PDB file of C-alpha atoms in Angstrom:
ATOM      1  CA  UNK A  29      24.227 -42.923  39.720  1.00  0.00           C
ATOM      2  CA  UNK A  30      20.675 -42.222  41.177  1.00  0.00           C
ATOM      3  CA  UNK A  31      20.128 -40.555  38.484  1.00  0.00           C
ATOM      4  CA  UNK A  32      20.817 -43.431  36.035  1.00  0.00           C
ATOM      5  CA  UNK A  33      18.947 -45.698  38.434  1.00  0.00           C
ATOM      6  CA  UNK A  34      16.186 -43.907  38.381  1.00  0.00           C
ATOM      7  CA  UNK A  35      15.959 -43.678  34.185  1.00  0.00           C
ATOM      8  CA  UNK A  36      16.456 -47.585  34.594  1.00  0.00           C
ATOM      9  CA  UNK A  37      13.531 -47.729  36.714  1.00  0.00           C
ATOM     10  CA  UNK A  38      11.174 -45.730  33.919  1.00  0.00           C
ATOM     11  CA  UNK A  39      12.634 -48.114  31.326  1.00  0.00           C
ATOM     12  CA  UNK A  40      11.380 -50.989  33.245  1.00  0.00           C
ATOM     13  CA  UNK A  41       7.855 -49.739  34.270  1.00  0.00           C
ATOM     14  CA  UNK A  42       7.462 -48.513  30.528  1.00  0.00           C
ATOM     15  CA  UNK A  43       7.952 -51.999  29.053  1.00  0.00           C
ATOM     16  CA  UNK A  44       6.118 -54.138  31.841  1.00  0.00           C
ATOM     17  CA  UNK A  45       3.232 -51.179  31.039  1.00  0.00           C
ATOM     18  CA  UNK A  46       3.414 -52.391  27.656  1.00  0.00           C
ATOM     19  CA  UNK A  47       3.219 -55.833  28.248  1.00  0.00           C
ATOM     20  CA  UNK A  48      -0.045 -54.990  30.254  1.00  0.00           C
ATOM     21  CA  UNK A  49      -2.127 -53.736  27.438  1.00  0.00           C
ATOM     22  CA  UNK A  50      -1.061 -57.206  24.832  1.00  0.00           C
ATOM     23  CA  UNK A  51      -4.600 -58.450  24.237  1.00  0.00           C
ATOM     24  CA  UNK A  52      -4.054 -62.615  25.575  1.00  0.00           C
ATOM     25  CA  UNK A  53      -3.820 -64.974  22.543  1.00  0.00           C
ATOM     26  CA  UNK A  54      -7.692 -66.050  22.778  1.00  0.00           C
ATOM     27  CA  UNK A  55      -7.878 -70.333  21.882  1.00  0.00           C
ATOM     28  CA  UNK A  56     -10.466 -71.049  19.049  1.00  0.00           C
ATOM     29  CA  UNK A  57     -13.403 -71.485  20.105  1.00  0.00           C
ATOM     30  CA  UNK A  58     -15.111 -75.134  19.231  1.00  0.00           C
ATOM     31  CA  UNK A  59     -18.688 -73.918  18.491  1.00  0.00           C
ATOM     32  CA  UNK A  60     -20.998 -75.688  15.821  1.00  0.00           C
ATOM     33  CA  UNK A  61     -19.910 -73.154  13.221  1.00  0.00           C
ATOM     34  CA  UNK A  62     -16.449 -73.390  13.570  1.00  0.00           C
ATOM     35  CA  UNK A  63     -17.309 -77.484  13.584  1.00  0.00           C
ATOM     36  CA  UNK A  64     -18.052 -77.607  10.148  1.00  0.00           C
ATOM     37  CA  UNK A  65     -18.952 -81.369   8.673  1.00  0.00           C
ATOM     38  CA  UNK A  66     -18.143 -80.802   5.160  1.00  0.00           C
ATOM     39  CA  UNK A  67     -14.327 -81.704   5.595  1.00  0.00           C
ATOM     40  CA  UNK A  68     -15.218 -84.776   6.882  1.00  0.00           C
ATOM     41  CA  UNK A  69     -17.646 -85.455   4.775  1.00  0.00           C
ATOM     42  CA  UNK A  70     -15.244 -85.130   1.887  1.00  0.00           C
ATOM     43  CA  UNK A  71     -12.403 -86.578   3.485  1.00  0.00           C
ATOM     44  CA  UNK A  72     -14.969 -90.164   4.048  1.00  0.00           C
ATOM     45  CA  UNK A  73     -16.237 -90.125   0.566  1.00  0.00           C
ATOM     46  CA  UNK A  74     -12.826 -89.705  -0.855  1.00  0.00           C
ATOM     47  CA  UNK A  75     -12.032 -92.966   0.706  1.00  0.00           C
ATOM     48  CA  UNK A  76     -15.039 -95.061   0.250  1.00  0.00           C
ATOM     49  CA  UNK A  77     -13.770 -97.960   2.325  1.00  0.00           C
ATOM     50  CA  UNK A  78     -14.322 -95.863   5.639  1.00  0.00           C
ATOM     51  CA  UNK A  79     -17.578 -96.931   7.641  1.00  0.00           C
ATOM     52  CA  UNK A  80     -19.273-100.147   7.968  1.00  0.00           C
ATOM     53  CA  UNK A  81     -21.062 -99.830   5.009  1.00  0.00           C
ATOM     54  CA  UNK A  82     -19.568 -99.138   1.559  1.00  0.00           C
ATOM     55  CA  UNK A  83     -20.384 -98.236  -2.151  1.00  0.00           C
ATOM     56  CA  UNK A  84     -21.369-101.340  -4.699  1.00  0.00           C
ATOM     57  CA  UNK A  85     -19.372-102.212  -7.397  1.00  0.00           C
ATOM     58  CA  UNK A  86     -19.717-100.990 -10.813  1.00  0.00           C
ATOM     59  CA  UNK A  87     -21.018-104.464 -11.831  1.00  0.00           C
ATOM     60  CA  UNK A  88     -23.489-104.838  -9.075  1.00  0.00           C
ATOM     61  CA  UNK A  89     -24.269-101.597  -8.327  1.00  0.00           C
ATOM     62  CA  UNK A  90     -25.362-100.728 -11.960  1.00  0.00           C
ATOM     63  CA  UNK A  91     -26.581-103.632 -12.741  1.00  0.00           C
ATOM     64  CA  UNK A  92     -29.929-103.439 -10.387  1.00  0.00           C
ATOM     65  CA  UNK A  93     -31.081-100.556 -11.894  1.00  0.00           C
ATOM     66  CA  UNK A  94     -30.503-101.835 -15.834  1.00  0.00           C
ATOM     67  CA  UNK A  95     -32.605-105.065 -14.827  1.00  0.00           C
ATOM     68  CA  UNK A  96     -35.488-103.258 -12.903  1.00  0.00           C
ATOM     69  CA  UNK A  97     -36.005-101.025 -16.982  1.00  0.00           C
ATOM     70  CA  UNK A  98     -35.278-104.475 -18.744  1.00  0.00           C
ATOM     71  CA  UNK A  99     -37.391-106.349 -17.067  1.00  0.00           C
ATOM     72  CA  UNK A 100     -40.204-104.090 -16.675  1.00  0.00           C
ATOM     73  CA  UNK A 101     -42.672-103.046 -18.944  1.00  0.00           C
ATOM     74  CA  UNK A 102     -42.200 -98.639 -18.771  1.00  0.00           C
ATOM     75  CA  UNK A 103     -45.374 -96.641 -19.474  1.00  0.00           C
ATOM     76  CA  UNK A 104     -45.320 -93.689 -21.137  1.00  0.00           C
ATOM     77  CA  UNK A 105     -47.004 -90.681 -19.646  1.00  0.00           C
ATOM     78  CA  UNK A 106     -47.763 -87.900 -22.136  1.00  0.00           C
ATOM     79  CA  UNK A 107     -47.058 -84.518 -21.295  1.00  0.00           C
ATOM     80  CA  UNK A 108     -50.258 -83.062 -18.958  1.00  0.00           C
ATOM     81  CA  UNK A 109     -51.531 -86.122 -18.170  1.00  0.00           C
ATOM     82  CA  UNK A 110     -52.024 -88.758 -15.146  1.00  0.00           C
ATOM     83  CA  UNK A 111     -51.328 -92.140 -14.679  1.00  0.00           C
ATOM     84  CA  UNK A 112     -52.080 -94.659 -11.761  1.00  0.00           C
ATOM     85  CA  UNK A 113     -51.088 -97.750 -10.356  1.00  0.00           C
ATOM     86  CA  UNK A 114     -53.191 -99.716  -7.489  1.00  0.00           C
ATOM     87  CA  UNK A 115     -51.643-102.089  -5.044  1.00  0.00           C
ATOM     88  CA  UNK A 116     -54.126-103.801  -2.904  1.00  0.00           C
ATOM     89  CA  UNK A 117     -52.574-106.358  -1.275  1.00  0.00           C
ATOM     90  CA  UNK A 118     -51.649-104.953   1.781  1.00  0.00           C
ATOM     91  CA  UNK A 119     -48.472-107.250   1.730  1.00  0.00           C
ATOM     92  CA  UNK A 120     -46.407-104.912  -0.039  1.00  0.00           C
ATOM     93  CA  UNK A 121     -45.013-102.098   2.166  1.00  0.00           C
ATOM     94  CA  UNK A 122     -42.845-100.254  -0.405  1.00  0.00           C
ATOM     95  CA  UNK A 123     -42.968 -99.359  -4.126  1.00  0.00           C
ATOM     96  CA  UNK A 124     -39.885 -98.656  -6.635  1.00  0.00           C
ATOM     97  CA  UNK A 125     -40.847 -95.652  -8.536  1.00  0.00           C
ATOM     98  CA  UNK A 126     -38.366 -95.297 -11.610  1.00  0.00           C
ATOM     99  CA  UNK A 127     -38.700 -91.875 -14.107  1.00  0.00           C
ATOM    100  CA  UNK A 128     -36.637 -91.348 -17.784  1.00  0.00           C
ATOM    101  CA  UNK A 129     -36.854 -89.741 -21.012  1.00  0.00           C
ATOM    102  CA  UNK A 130     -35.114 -89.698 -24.214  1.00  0.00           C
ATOM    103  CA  UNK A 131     -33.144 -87.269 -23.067  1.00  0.00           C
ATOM    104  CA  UNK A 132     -35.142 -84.083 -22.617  1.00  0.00           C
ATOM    105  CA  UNK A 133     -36.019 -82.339 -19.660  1.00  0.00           C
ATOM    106  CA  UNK A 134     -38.357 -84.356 -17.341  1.00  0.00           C
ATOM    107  CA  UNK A 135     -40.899 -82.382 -14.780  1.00  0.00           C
ATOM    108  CA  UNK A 136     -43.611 -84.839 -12.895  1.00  0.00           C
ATOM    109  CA  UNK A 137     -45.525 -84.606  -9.672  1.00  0.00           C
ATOM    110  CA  UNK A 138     -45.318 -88.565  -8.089  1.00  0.00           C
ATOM    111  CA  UNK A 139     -48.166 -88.742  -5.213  1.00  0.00           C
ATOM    112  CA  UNK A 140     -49.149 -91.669  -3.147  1.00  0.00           C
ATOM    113  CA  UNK A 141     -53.115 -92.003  -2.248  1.00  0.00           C
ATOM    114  CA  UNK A 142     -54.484 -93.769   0.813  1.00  0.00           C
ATOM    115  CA  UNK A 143     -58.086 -93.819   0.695  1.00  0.00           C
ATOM    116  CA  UNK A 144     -60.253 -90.658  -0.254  1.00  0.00           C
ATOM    117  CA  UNK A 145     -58.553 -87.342   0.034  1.00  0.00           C
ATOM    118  CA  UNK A 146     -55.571 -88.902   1.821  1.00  0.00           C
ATOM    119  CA  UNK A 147     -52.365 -87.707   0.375  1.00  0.00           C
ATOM    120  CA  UNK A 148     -49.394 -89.503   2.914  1.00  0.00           C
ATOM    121  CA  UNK A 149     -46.357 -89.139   0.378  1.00  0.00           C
ATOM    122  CA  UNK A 150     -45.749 -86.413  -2.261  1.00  0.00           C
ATOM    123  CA  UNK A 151     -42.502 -85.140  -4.812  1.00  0.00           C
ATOM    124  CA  UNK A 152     -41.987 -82.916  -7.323  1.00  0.00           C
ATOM    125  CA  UNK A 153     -39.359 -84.430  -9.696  1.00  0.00           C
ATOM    126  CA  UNK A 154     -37.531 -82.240 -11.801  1.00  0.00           C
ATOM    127  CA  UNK A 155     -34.490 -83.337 -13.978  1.00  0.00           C
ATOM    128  CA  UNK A 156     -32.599 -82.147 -16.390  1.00  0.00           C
ATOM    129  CA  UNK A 157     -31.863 -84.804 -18.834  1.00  0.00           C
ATOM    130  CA  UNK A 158     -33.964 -87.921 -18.086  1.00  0.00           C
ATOM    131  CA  UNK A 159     -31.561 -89.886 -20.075  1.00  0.00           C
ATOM    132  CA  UNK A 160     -28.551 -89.334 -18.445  1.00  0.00           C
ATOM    133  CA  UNK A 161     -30.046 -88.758 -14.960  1.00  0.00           C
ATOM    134  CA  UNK A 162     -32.745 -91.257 -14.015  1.00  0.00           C
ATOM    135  CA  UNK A 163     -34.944 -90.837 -11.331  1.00  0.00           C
ATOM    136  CA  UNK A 164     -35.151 -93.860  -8.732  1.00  0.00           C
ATOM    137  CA  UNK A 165     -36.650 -94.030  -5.448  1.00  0.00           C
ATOM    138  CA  UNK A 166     -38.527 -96.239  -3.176  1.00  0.00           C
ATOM    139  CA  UNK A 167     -41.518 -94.711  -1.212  1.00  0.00           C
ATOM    140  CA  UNK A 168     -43.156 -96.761   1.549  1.00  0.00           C
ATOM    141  CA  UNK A 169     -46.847 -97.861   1.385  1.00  0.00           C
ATOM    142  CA  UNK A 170     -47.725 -99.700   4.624  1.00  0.00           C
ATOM    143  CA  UNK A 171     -51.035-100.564   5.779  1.00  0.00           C
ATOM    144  CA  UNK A 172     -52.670-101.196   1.982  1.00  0.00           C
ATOM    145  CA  UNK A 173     -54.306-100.404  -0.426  1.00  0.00           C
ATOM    146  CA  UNK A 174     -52.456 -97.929  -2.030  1.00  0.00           C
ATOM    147  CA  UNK A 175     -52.116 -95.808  -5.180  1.00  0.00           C
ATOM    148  CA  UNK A 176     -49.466 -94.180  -6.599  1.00  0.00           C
ATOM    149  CA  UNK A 177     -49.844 -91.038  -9.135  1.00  0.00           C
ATOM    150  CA  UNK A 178     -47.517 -89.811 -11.668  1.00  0.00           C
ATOM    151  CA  UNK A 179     -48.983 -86.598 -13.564  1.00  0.00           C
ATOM    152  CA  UNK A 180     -46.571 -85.254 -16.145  1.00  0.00           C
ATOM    153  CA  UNK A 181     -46.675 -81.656 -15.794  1.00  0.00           C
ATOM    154  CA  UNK A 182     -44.422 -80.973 -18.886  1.00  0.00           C
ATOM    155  CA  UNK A 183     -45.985 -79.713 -22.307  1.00  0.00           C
ATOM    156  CA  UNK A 184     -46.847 -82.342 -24.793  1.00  0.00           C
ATOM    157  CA  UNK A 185     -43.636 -82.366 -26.412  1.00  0.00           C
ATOM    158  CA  UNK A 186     -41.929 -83.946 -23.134  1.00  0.00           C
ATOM    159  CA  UNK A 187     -43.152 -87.703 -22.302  1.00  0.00           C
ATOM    160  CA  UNK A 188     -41.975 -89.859 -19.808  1.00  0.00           C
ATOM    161  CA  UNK A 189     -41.166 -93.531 -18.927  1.00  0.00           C
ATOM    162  CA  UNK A 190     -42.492 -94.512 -15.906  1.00  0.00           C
ATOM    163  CA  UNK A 191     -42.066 -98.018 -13.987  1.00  0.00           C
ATOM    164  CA  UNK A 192     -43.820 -98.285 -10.665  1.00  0.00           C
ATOM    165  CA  UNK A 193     -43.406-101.518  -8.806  1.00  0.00           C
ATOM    166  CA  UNK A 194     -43.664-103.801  -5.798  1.00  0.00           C
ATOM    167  CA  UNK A 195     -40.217-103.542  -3.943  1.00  0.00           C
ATOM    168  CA  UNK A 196     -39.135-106.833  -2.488  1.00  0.00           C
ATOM    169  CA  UNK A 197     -37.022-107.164   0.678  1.00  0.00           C
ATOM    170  CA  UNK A 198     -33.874-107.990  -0.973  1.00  0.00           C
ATOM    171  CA  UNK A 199     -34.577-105.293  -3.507  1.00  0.00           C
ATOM    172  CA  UNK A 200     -34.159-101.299  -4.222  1.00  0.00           C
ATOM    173  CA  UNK A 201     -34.488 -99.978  -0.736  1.00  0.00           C
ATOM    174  CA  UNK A 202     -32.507-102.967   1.147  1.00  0.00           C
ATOM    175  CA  UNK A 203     -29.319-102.194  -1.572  1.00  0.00           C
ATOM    176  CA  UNK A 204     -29.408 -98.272  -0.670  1.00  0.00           C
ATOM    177  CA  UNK A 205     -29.611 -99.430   3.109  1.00  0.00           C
ATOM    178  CA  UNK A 206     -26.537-102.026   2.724  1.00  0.00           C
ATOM    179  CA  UNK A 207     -23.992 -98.682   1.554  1.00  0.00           C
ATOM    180  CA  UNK A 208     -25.388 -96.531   4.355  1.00  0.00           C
ATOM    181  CA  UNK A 209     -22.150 -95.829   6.781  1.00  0.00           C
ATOM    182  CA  UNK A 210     -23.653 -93.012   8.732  1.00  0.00           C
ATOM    183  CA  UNK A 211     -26.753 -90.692   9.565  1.00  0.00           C
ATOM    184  CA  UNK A 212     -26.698 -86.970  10.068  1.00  0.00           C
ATOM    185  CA  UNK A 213     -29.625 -84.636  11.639  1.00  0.00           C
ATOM    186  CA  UNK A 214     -30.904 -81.665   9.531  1.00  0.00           C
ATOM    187  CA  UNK A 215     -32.219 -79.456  12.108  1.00  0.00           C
ATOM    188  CA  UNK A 216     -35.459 -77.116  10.228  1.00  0.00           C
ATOM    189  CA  UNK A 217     -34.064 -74.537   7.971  1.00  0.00           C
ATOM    190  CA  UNK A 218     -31.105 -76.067   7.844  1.00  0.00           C
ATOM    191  CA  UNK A 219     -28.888 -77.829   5.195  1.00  0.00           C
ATOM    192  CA  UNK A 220     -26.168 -80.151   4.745  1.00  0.00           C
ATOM    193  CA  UNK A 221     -24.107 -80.237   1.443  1.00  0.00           C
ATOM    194  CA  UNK A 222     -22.016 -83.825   0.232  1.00  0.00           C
ATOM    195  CA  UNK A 223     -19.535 -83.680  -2.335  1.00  0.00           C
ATOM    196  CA  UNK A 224     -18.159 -86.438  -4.343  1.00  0.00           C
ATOM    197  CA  UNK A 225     -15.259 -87.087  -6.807  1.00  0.00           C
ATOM    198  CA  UNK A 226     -15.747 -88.152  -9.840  1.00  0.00           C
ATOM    199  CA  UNK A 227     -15.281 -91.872  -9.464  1.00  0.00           C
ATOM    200  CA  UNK A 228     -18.668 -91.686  -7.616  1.00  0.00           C
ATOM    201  CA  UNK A 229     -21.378 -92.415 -10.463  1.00  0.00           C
ATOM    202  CA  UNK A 230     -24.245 -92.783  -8.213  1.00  0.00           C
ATOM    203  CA  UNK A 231     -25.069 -91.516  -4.720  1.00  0.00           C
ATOM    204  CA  UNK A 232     -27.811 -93.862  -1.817  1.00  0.00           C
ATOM    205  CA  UNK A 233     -29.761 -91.400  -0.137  1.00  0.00           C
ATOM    206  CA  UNK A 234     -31.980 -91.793   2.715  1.00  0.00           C
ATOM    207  CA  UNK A 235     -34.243 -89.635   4.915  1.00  0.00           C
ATOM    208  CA  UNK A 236     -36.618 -89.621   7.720  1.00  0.00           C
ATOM    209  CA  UNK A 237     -37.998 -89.041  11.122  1.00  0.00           C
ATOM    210  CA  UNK A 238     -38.672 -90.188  14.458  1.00  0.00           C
ATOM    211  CA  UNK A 239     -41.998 -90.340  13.239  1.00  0.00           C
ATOM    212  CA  UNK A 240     -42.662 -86.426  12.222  1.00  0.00           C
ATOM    213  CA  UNK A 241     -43.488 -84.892   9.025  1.00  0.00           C
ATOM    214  CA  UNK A 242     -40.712 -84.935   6.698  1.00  0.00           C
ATOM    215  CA  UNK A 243     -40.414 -81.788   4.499  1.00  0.00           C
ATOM    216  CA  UNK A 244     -37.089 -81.416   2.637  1.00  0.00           C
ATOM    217  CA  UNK A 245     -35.471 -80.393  -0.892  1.00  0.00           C
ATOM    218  CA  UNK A 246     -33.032 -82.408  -2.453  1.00  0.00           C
ATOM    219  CA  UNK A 247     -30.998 -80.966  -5.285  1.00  0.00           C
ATOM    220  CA  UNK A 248     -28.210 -82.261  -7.308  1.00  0.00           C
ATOM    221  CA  UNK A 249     -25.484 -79.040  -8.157  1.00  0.00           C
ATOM    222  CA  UNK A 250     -22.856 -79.462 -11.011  1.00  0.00           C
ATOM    223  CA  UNK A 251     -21.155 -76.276 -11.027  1.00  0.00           C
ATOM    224  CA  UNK A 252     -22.466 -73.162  -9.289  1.00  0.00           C
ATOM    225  CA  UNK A 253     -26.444 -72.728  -8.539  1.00  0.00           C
ATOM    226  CA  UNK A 254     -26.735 -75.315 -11.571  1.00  0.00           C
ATOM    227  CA  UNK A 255     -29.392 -77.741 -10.558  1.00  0.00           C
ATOM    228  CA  UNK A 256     -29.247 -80.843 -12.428  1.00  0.00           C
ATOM    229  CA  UNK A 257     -31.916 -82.388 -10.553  1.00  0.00           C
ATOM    230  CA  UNK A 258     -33.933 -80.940  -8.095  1.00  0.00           C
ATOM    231  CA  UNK A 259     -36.788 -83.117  -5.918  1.00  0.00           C
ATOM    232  CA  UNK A 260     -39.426 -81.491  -3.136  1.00  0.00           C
ATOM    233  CA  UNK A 261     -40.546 -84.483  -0.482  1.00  0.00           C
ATOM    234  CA  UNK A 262     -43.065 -84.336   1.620  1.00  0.00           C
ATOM    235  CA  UNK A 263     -44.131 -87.179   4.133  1.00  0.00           C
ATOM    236  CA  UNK A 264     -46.591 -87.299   7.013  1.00  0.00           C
ATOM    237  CA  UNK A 265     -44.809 -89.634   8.674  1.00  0.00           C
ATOM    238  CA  UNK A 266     -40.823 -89.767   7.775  1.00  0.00           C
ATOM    239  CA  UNK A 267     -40.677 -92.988   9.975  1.00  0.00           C
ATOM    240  CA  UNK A 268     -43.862 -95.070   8.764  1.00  0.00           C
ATOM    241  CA  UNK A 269     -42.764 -93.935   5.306  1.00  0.00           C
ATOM    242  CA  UNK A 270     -38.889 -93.220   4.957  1.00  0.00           C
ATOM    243  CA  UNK A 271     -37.474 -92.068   1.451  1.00  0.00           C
ATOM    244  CA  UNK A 272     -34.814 -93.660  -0.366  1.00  0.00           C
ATOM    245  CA  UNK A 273     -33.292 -92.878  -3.191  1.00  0.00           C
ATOM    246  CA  UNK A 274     -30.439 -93.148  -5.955  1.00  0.00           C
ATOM    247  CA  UNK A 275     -28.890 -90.216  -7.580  1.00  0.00           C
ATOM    248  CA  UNK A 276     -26.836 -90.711 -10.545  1.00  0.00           C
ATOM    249  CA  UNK A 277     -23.663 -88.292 -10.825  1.00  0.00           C
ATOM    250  CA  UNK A 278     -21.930 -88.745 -14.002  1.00  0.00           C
ATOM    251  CA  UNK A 279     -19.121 -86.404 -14.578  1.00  0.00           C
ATOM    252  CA  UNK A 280     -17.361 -84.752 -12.118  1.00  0.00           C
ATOM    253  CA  UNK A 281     -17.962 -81.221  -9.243  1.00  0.00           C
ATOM    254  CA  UNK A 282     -21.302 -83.326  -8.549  1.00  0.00           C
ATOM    255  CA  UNK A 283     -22.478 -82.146  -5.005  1.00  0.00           C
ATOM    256  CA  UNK A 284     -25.671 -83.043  -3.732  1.00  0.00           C
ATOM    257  CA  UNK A 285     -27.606 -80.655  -1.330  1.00  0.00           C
ATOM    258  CA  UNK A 286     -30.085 -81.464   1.284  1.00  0.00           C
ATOM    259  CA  UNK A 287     -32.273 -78.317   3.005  1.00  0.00           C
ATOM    260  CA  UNK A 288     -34.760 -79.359   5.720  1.00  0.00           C
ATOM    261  CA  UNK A 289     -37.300 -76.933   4.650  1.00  0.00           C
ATOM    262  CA  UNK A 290     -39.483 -77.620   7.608  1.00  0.00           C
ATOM    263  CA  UNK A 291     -39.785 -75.238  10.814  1.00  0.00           C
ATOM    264  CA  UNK A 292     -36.792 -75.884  13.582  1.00  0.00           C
ATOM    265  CA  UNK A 293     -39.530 -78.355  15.610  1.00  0.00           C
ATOM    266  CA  UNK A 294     -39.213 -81.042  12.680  1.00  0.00           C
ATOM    267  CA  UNK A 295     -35.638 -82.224  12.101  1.00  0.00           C
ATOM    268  CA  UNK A 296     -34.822 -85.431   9.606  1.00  0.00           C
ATOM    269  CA  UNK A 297     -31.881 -87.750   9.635  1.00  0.00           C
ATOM    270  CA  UNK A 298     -30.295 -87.779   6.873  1.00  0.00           C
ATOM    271  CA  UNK A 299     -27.639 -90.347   4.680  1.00  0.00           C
ATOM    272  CA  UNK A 300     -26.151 -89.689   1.969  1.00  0.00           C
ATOM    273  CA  UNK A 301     -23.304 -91.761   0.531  1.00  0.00           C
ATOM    274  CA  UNK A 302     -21.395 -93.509  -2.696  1.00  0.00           C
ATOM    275  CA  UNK A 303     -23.937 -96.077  -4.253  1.00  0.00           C
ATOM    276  CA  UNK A 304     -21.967 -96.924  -7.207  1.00  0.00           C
ATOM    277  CA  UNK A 305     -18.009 -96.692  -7.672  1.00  0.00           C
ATOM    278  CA  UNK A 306     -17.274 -96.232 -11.162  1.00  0.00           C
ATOM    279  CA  UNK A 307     -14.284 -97.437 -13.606  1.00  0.00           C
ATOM    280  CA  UNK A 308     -16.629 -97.822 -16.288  1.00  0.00           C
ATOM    281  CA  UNK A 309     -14.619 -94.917 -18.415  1.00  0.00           C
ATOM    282  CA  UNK A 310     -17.425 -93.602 -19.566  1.00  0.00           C
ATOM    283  CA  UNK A 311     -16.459 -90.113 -17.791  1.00  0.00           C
ATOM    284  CA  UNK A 312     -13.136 -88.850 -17.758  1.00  0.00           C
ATOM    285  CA  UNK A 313     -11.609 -87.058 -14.976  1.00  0.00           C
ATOM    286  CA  UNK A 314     -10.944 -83.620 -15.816  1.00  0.00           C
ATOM    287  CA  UNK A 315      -9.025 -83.153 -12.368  1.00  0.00           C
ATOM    288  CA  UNK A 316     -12.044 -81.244 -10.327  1.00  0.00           C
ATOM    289  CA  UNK A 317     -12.086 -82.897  -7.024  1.00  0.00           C
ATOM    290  CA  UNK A 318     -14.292 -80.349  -4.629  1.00  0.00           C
ATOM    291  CA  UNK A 319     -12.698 -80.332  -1.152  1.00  0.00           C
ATOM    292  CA  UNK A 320      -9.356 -81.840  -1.541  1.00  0.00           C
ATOM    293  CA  UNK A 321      -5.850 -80.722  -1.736  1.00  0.00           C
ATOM    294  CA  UNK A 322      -3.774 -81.443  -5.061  1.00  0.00           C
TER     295      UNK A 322
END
């Protein structure tokens, strides 16, 4: 009987020993990484009711743009060459800046001049088809008189269509504010990607500072490392002179990438969100939907 006590006694010791070296089940750990905002990034754009803002309409979300072209009269700037427009009245503090072409490639720099050898606002536009994907954004111009460039730094075979205009309080910038649901900061070398289904046609986007320069890249993906539009910013001042934007997405796996390509001491806030809601048919679903369960 001691005997068998004894073994008993070995048994036990041998399995508590092996409950000794069981590593603990560690929790997960809720670190930035491991935070990752491009669930709920999806998750909000899929619903496009969430937030206190919200996409347009098809009707009056597309129909700003088609009035600013027909009621406009669009220069055309030749491949390799410049073109200018002066605003002197100091009363205007922003400027609609609208690029197309008949479909081919378009490539422009778009800079803003304040007085000699003052460059405040600069982009380099690049877009794939400047039919299908229009270029639209709204720079600010405070404290006048102002000039905006637009050099076309395609070959001669590649014009452009170019409106530049006063931008009215109730206009451009003031519709891309009203769908804004929520900001985001871009820390320097840093980047934030926002998918969006394919009922999205268009996509509001808006960036600046707390009064730092604003250096950032903003490209539009459709498939992998294929850039269907692809613009460089740079602002002295991302709160005097904000950017806004609209980025058309026909078609659908359209994510839209924004890289803070400053150092880590100059971060931007950034929105980006559903401008225009289709139904207009024009694009059919092919059943891609990035970032959501079927």
């Amino acid at each position: 009987p001691n005997i068998m006590k004894f073994t008993a006694a070995l048994a036990l010791a041998a399995i508590n020993g092996a409950n000794a070296f069981v590593a603990p089940q560690a929790k997960p750990a809720t670190t930035q990484l491991a935070m990752s905002d491009y669930s709920v990034n999806t998750s909000v754009r899929d619903n496009v009711d969430v937030g206190v803002g919200g996409p347009l309409s098809s009707g009056v979300g597309g129909r700003d743009l088609a009035e600013i072209w027909d009621n406009s009269s669009p220069v055309i700037v030749q491949g390799g060459s410049l073109r200018t427009w002066s605003f002197a009245n100091p009363a205007i503090e922003s400027v609609q800046v609208l690029l197309k072409t008949e479909g081919r490639p378009l490539d422009a720099d778009v800079e803003l001049w304040q007085g000699p050898d003052n460059t405040p606002h600069k982009m380099r536009v690049y877009v794939e088809d400047g039919a299908l994907r229009t270029f639209n954004a709204v720079i600010g111009t405070p404290r006048g008189p102002n000039t905006v460039a637009i050099r076309n730094i395609g070959q001669l075979e590649f014009p452009l269509d170019a409106v530049v205009r006063p931008d009215r309080d109730d206009g451009l910038a003031a519709n891309i504010a009203s769908v804004a649901q929520r900001s985001e900061t871009i820390q320097g070398g840093a980047l934030r990607t926002y998918p969006f289904n394919p009922t999205v046609d268009s996509v509001a986007i808006i960036l600046k500072t707390d009064g730092r320069p604003l250096n950032a890249r903003i490209e539009l993906l459709q498939g992998p490392n294929n850039n269907k539009q692809v613009v460089e910013l740079y602002t002295e001042d991302g709160l005097d002179r904000p950017f806004f934007a609209i980025v058309e997405t026909p078609g659908s796996g359209n994510v839209v990438r924004v890289v803070n390509t400053a150092p880590v001491e100059f971060p931007l806030y950034a929105s980006v969100d559903a401008y225009r809601v289709g139904g207009d048919g024009d694009w059919a679903d092919d059943g891609l939907m990035i970032g959501r369960a079927f």
